[in-house]
Coordinates of C-alpha atoms and ligand atoms in Angstrom, one line a residue:
M1 CA 0.0 0.0 0.0
N2 CA 1.4 3.4 -1.0
W3 CA 0.8 6.5 0.9
H4 CA 2.0 10.0 1.5
W5 CA 2.0 12.3 4.6
Y6 CA 2.1 16.0 4.4
A7 CA 1.6 18.1 7.6
P8 CA 3.6 21.3 7.3
T9 CA 2.0 23.3 10.1
Q10 CA 4.2 24.4 13.0
I11 CA 2.1 23.5 16.0
Y12 CA 2.4 25.0 19.4
F13 CA 0.2 23.4 22.0
G14 CA -0.3 24.4 25.7
R15 CA -1.2 27.2 28.0
G16 CA 0.4 30.5 27.1
V17 CA 1.9 29.3 23.8
I18 CA 1.2 32.5 21.9
M19 CA 3.2 34.8 24.3
E20 CA 5.9 32.1 24.7
N21 CA 6.4 31.7 21.0
S22 CA 5.5 35.1 19.6
G23 CA 8.9 35.3 17.8
V24 CA 7.6 32.9 15.1
L25 CA 5.4 35.7 13.9
Q26 CA 8.4 37.9 13.1
N27 CA 9.1 35.9 9.9
M28 CA 5.6 36.4 8.5
G29 CA 5.6 40.0 7.5
R30 CA 5.0 43.5 8.6
Q31 CA 1.2 43.8 8.3
A32 CA -1.4 41.3 9.4
L33 CA -5.2 41.0 9.1
V34 CA -6.7 39.4 12.2
V35 CA -9.9 37.6 11.2
T36 CA -12.4 36.7 14.0
G37 CA -16.0 35.9 14.6
R38 CA -18.8 38.5 14.8
G39 CA -20.0 37.3 18.2
G40 CA -17.1 38.6 20.2
S41 CA -16.1 35.3 21.8
S42 CA -12.4 35.9 21.0
R43 CA -12.5 39.1 23.0
R44 CA -14.0 37.3 26.0
N45 CA -11.7 34.2 26.0
G46 CA -8.4 36.2 25.7
S47 CA -7.3 34.8 22.4
L48 CA -7.7 38.1 20.5
E49 CA -5.8 40.1 23.2
D50 CA -3.0 37.5 23.2
I51 CA -2.4 37.5 19.5
C52 CA -2.6 41.3 19.2
T53 CA -0.2 41.7 22.0
A54 CA 2.2 39.2 20.3
L55 CA 1.9 41.1 17.0
D56 CA 2.6 44.4 18.8
K57 CA 5.6 42.9 20.5
C58 CA 7.0 41.9 17.1
H59 CA 6.3 45.4 15.8
I60 CA 3.8 44.0 13.2
K61 CA 1.0 46.3 12.3
W62 CA -2.5 44.8 12.2
E63 CA -6.1 45.4 11.4
L64 CA -9.1 43.6 12.6
F65 CA -11.9 42.0 10.5
D66 CA -14.4 40.7 13.1
K67 CA -17.4 40.0 10.9
V68 CA -17.3 36.3 10.4
E69 CA -20.6 34.5 10.9
P70 CA -20.9 30.8 11.8
N71 CA -20.7 28.8 8.5
P72 CA -19.1 31.8 6.7
S73 CA -20.5 33.0 3.4
V74 CA -18.6 33.7 0.2
T75 CA -19.7 37.4 0.6
T76 CA -18.1 37.7 4.0
V77 CA -14.7 36.4 2.8
M78 CA -14.8 38.7 -0.2
E79 CA -15.3 41.6 2.1
G80 CA -12.4 40.4 4.3
A81 CA -10.2 40.0 1.2
Q82 CA -10.8 43.5 0.2
Q83 CA -9.7 44.8 3.6
A84 CA -6.6 42.6 3.4
Q85 CA -5.8 44.1 0.0
I86 CA -6.4 47.7 1.1
S87 CA -4.3 47.2 4.2
K88 CA -1.6 45.4 2.2
A89 CA -1.6 42.5 4.6
D90 CA 1.4 40.1 4.4
F91 CA -0.4 37.4 6.3
I92 CA -3.8 36.5 7.8
V93 CA -4.4 35.4 11.4
G94 CA -7.6 33.5 12.0
V95 CA -8.8 33.5 15.6
G96 CA -11.9 31.5 16.7
G97 CA -13.8 28.4 15.8
G98 CA -13.7 26.7 12.4
S99 CA -15.7 29.5 10.9
P100 CA -13.2 32.3 11.4
L101 CA -10.3 29.9 10.6
D102 CA -11.9 28.9 7.3
A103 CA -12.7 32.5 6.5
A104 CA -9.1 33.4 7.2
K105 CA -7.9 30.8 4.7
A106 CA -10.4 32.0 1.9
I107 CA -9.3 35.6 2.6
A108 CA -5.7 34.5 2.2
I109 CA -6.5 33.2 -1.3
L110 CA -8.7 36.0 -2.5
A111 CA -6.4 38.8 -1.2
K112 CA -3.7 37.4 -3.6
N113 CA -5.8 36.3 -6.6
E114 CA -8.3 38.0 -8.8
I115 CA -10.4 34.9 -9.4
T116 CA -14.1 34.0 -9.8
V117 CA -16.0 32.1 -7.1
D118 CA -15.9 29.0 -9.3
Q119 CA -12.1 29.3 -9.7
L120 CA -11.9 29.7 -5.9
F121 CA -13.8 26.4 -5.3
A122 CA -11.9 24.7 -8.1
G123 CA -8.6 25.5 -6.4
H124 CA -7.4 27.6 -9.4
F125 CA -4.8 29.7 -7.6
E126 CA -1.3 29.2 -6.4
K127 CA 0.0 32.1 -4.3
V128 CA -1.9 32.7 -1.1
L129 CA -1.0 34.8 1.9
P130 CA 0.4 32.7 4.8
V131 CA -2.2 31.9 7.6
V132 CA -1.7 31.7 11.3
A133 CA -4.5 29.8 13.1
V134 CA -5.6 30.2 16.7
P135 CA -8.5 27.8 17.3
T136 CA -10.9 28.5 20.2
T137 CA -13.2 25.5 19.7
A138 CA -12.2 21.9 19.9
G139 CA -13.7 20.4 16.8
T140 CA -12.9 21.3 13.3
G141 CA -9.1 20.8 13.2
S142 CA -9.1 23.6 10.6
E143 CA -5.8 24.8 12.2
V144 CA -4.0 22.0 10.3
T145 CA -6.3 21.1 7.4
P146 CA -6.1 22.1 3.7
Y147 CA -9.9 22.9 3.7
S148 CA -11.9 26.1 3.9
I149 CA -15.7 25.4 4.0
L150 CA -17.9 28.2 2.9
T151 CA -21.7 28.7 2.5
Y152 CA -22.5 29.3 -1.1
S153 CA -26.1 30.4 -1.5
K154 CA -26.0 30.0 -5.3
I155 CA -25.9 26.2 -4.8
Q156 CA -27.9 26.2 -1.5
N157 CA -25.1 24.3 0.2
K158 CA -21.7 24.5 1.9
K159 CA -18.8 23.9 -0.4
S160 CA -15.1 23.1 0.3
I161 CA -12.0 24.7 -1.1
R162 CA -9.2 22.2 -0.9
S163 CA -5.6 23.3 -1.4
P164 CA -2.3 22.5 0.2
Y165 CA -1.6 26.2 0.0
I166 CA -4.1 27.1 2.7
I167 CA -2.8 24.7 5.3
P168 CA -1.9 27.2 8.1
A169 CA 1.8 27.9 8.5
V170 CA 1.5 28.2 12.3
A171 CA -1.1 27.0 14.7
F172 CA -1.3 28.1 18.4
L173 CA -3.5 25.8 20.4
D174 CA -4.1 27.1 23.9
P175 CA -6.7 25.1 25.8
E176 CA -7.4 28.0 28.0
Y177 CA -9.4 29.7 25.2
T178 CA -11.8 26.8 25.3
F179 CA -12.4 26.7 29.0
N180 CA -15.7 28.6 28.9
I181 CA -17.3 27.3 25.7
P182 CA -21.0 26.9 26.4
M183 CA -22.2 23.3 26.7
D184 CA -24.1 23.3 23.4
T185 CA -21.1 24.4 21.3
T186 CA -18.8 22.0 23.3
V187 CA -21.1 19.1 22.3
D188 CA -21.4 20.2 18.7
T189 CA -17.6 20.6 18.2
A190 CA -16.7 17.4 20.1
I191 CA -19.0 15.4 17.8
D192 CA -17.4 17.1 14.8
A193 CA -14.0 16.0 15.9
F194 CA -15.4 12.5 16.6
S195 CA -16.9 12.4 13.1
H196 CA -13.6 13.4 11.5
A197 CA -11.8 10.6 13.3
Y198 CA -14.6 8.1 12.5
E199 CA -15.1 9.0 8.8
G200 CA -11.4 9.3 8.3
F201 CA -10.6 5.9 9.9
L202 CA -13.2 4.3 7.5
S203 CA -12.1 6.4 4.5
V204 CA -10.6 4.6 1.5
N205 CA -7.8 7.1 1.7
S206 CA -6.8 6.2 5.2
N207 CA -3.1 5.3 5.8
P208 CA -1.2 3.8 8.8
I209 CA -0.4 7.2 10.3
S210 CA -4.0 8.6 9.9
D211 CA -5.3 5.3 11.4
L212 CA -3.1 5.7 14.4
M213 CA -4.3 9.3 14.9
A214 CA -7.9 8.4 14.3
L215 CA -7.9 5.6 16.8
E216 CA -6.2 7.8 19.4
A217 CA -8.7 10.6 18.7
L218 CA -11.6 8.2 19.1
R219 CA -10.1 6.8 22.3
L220 CA -9.9 10.3 23.7
I221 CA -13.2 11.7 22.5
G222 CA -15.5 8.6 23.3
P223 CA -15.3 9.0 27.1
E224 CA -15.7 12.8 26.8
L225 CA -18.9 12.3 24.9
L226 CA -20.2 10.0 27.6
L227 CA -19.5 12.6 30.3
M228 CA -21.3 15.2 28.2
A229 CA -24.3 12.9 27.9
R230 CA -24.4 12.7 31.7
Q231 CA -24.4 16.5 31.8
V232 CA -20.9 16.6 33.4
Q233 CA -19.3 19.9 32.7
P234 CA -15.8 19.4 31.2
D235 CA -13.0 20.6 33.5
Q236 CA -9.7 22.1 32.3
G237 CA -8.2 18.6 31.8
N238 CA -11.2 17.5 29.7
R239 CA -10.9 20.7 27.6
Q240 CA -7.2 20.0 26.9
V241 CA -8.0 16.5 25.8
L242 CA -10.7 17.7 23.5
L243 CA -8.5 20.3 21.9
Y244 CA -5.7 17.7 21.3
A245 CA -8.1 15.1 20.0
S246 CA -9.6 17.6 17.5
L247 CA -6.1 18.4 16.3
L248 CA -5.4 14.7 15.7
A249 CA -8.7 14.3 13.9
G250 CA -7.9 17.4 11.8
M251 CA -4.7 15.8 10.7
V252 CA -6.7 12.6 9.8
I253 CA -9.1 14.3 7.5
S254 CA -6.3 16.3 5.9
H255 CA -5.3 13.0 4.4
T256 CA -8.5 11.0 4.2
G257 CA -11.2 13.6 3.6
T258 CA -14.6 13.2 5.2
S259 CA -17.5 11.2 3.8
V260 CA -21.2 10.5 4.0
P261 CA -22.1 12.1 7.4
H262 CA -20.5 15.4 6.3
A263 CA -22.0 15.2 2.8
M264 CA -25.5 14.9 4.2
G265 CA -25.0 16.9 7.3
Y266 CA -24.4 20.1 5.3
S267 CA -28.1 20.1 4.3
F268 CA -29.2 19.9 7.9
T269 CA -27.0 22.9 8.5
Y270 CA -28.0 24.9 5.4
F271 CA -31.7 24.3 5.5
K272 CA -32.4 23.6 9.2
D273 CA -29.7 25.5 11.1
V274 CA -28.4 22.4 12.8
P275 CA -24.8 23.1 14.0
H276 CA -22.2 21.4 11.9
G277 CA -21.0 18.7 14.4
R278 CA -24.5 17.9 15.6
A279 CA -25.6 17.4 11.9
N280 CA -22.8 14.8 11.5
G281 CA -23.7 13.1 14.7
L282 CA -27.3 12.7 13.6
I283 CA -26.1 10.8 10.5
I284 CA -23.2 8.7 11.8
P285 CA -25.5 5.8 13.1
A286 CA -27.3 5.3 9.8
F287 CA -24.1 5.7 7.8
S288 CA -22.6 3.0 10.1
R289 CA -25.5 0.7 9.5
F290 CA -25.1 1.2 5.7
I291 CA -21.4 0.4 5.9
L292 CA -22.0 -2.6 8.1
D293 CA -24.5 -4.0 5.5
K294 CA -22.4 -3.2 2.4
C295 CA -18.9 -4.0 3.8
P296 CA -19.3 -6.6 6.6
N297 CA -15.5 -6.8 6.7
S298 CA -14.8 -3.1 7.2
K299 CA -12.8 -2.1 10.1
M300 CA -15.7 -0.1 11.6
N301 CA -15.9 -2.3 14.7
L302 CA -12.4 -1.1 15.6
A303 CA -13.6 2.5 15.5
W304 CA -16.4 2.1 17.9
Q305 CA -14.5 -0.2 20.2
A306 CA -11.7 2.4 20.3
A307 CA -14.2 5.0 21.4
G308 CA -15.4 2.7 24.2
F309 CA -18.7 1.6 22.7
T310 CA -19.9 -2.0 22.8
S311 CA -22.0 -2.0 19.7
L312 CA -23.3 0.1 16.9
K313 CA -26.5 0.6 18.9
D314 CA -24.5 1.7 21.9
M315 CA -22.8 4.4 19.8
A316 CA -26.1 5.4 18.1
D317 CA -27.9 5.8 21.5
L318 CA -25.1 8.0 22.8
L319 CA -24.8 10.2 19.7
W320 CA -28.6 10.6 19.3
S321 CA -29.0 11.5 23.0
L322 CA -26.4 14.2 22.5
T323 CA -27.7 15.5 19.1
G324 CA -31.4 15.6 20.2
T325 CA -34.2 15.0 17.7
P326 CA -34.0 16.9 14.4
A327 CA -36.9 19.0 13.1
E328 CA -39.2 17.0 10.9
L329 CA -38.4 16.9 7.2
T330 CA -41.1 17.2 4.5
P331 CA -40.9 14.8 1.5
E332 CA -39.6 17.7 -0.5
D333 CA -36.9 18.3 2.1
E334 CA -35.9 14.7 1.8
R335 CA -35.7 14.8 -1.9
V336 CA -33.5 17.9 -1.8
F337 CA -31.2 16.5 0.9
V338 CA -30.7 13.3 -1.0
N339 CA -30.1 15.1 -4.3
I340 CA -27.6 17.5 -2.8
A341 CA -25.7 14.7 -0.9
S342 CA -25.6 12.5 -4.0
Q343 CA -23.5 15.2 -5.8
A344 CA -21.0 15.5 -3.0
K345 CA -17.4 14.6 -4.0
N346 CA -16.6 13.2 -0.5
L347 CA -19.0 10.3 -1.0
A348 CA -16.1 8.8 -2.9
N349 CA -14.1 8.5 0.3
S350 CA -16.6 6.1 1.8
P351 CA -15.8 2.4 1.8
A352 CA -19.2 1.9 0.1
I353 CA -20.6 4.6 -2.1
P354 CA -24.3 5.2 -1.5
D355 CA -26.6 5.8 -4.4
K356 CA -29.7 7.9 -4.1
A357 CA -31.8 5.0 -2.8
D358 CA -29.1 4.3 -0.1
L359 CA -29.0 8.0 0.8
A360 CA -32.7 8.0 1.2
Q361 CA -32.5 5.0 3.4
I362 CA -29.7 6.7 5.5
L363 CA -31.9 9.7 5.9
A364 CA -34.9 7.6 6.8
I365 CA -33.0 5.8 9.6
T366 CA -31.7 9.1 10.8
M367 CA -35.2 10.5 11.1
N368 CA -36.8 7.3 12.5
R369 CA -33.9 6.4 14.8
Q370 CA -34.3 2.7 14.2
I371 CA -30.9 1.3 13.8
Ligands
NAP401 P1 -17.9 28.3 14.7 O1 -19.0 28.5 13.7 O2 -16.6 28.8 14.4 O3 -18.4 29.0 16.1 C1 -19.7 28.6 16.7 C2 -20.0 29.5 17.8 O4 -19.1 29.3 18.9 C3 -19.9 31.0 17.4 O5 -21.0 31.7 18.0 C4 -18.6 31.4 18.1 O6 -18.6 32.8 18.5 C5 -18.6 30.6 19.3 N1 -17.3 30.4 19.9 C6 -16.1 30.1 19.3 N2 -15.1 29.9 20.2 C7 -15.7 30.1 21.4 C8 -15.1 30.1 22.8 N3 -13.9 29.8 23.0 N4 -16.0 30.3 23.8 C9 -17.3 30.6 23.6 N5 -17.9 30.6 22.3 C10 -17.0 30.4 21.3 O7 -17.9 26.7 15.2 P2 -17.0 25.5 14.8 O8 -17.8 24.3 15.1 O9 -15.7 25.6 15.4 O10 -16.8 25.7 13.2 C11 -17.7 25.2 12.3 C12 -17.3 25.6 10.9 O11 -16.1 24.9 10.6 C13 -18.3 25.1 9.9 O12 -18.5 26.1 8.9 C14 -17.7 23.8 9.4 O13 -18.2 23.5 8.1 C15 -16.3 24.2 9.4 N6 -15.4 23.0 9.4 C16 -14.1 23.2 8.8 C17 -13.3 22.1 8.7 C18 -11.9 22.3 8.1 O14 -11.1 21.4 7.9 N7 -11.6 23.5 7.6 C19 -13.6 20.9 9.3 C20 -14.8 20.7 9.9 C21 -15.7 21.8 10.0 P3 -18.0 34.0 17.5 O15 -19.2 34.5 16.7 O16 -17.5 35.0 18.5 O17 -17.0 33.4 16.7
FE402 FE1 -16.5 18.7 10.2

């Protein structure tokens, strides 16, 4: 079996890592654009202050773009790119959850390339500004991935940009920024990281290193999900574990891609406002049933065993207790969801590729909760 591993991000992990290692910013340029969410969480959790202080310490000028909404739109990143161009930014710093980090990556592309939206999604660009990533949620792993996922209203869906050029050059992971994430977002993001490890482990693109990382991420996240289901508030130790596990799971999907849960989850997010991770968690049980039926010899059992589950049903019960019940879908919703998912490129990463009838069945199991 041939495989390739590429993980160029300089990763700094631990409390106080930005101030301790601010020197690495010095090589990145003289002017930065700091990209963050519109809700102000990065002001409250200290991440924005730390990165701005570090930039000041390195005599790097910076401007702030703090308008990124959850599931960022193409329009928002275009506005950010304009600011990056006007301020002549040499690099982009994304601070926040996956949304600001993904926005920072797209801004880094658009600031350097006069391209159409179709060219953006097709990856028709080469030079991009370097990106520094400061994650403040423990879920997406965007701080190390080659993906930027944007909401594109023209196609009524979320769409990925995939390019090695947007893998962040530097990632600062300080668990302290995640200490006060509300429980809802903690659950959403932990399930996202779980789904990355799970889908990545099953992916036809998995390799020995991604498998190691996926199993370790599952081993770490499984017990954390169990505590969340029991309404136990994560302590600082749990938060550190979740941030580390989401980093591992991010490195996994960087090489394997995601698959059916992500492909179908995007419609729950776009049309029904279900947060990204929760949307994946809704679909994982039915996806697993599909894989079990189509590929009885898949290594799926190893995945749920690593996470501490005794059976598919055990995993389904826990995930569904965490996700809650989705809003009802009309037959028209179902048709649209299946149609959209059937066009997703990442279906090809699944060990069995579902056709439209399979996707309809996966959706039916998801809604009926009969595994
Ligand atoms: P998010 O959309 O970045 O943030 C969700 C909410 O959490 C926002 O209201 C945000 O507030 C808040 N928040 C962020 N950090 C916080 C903190 N430390 N304390 C309190 N609140 C905090 O959520 P996410 O789940 O991290 O990212 C989801 C996005 O990432 C989706 O668009 C998804 O498709 C994408 N994604 C990307 C990849 C990839 O490889 N690139 C992989 C998976 C998912 P603010 O408004 O203040 O920011
Ligand atoms: Fe995800």
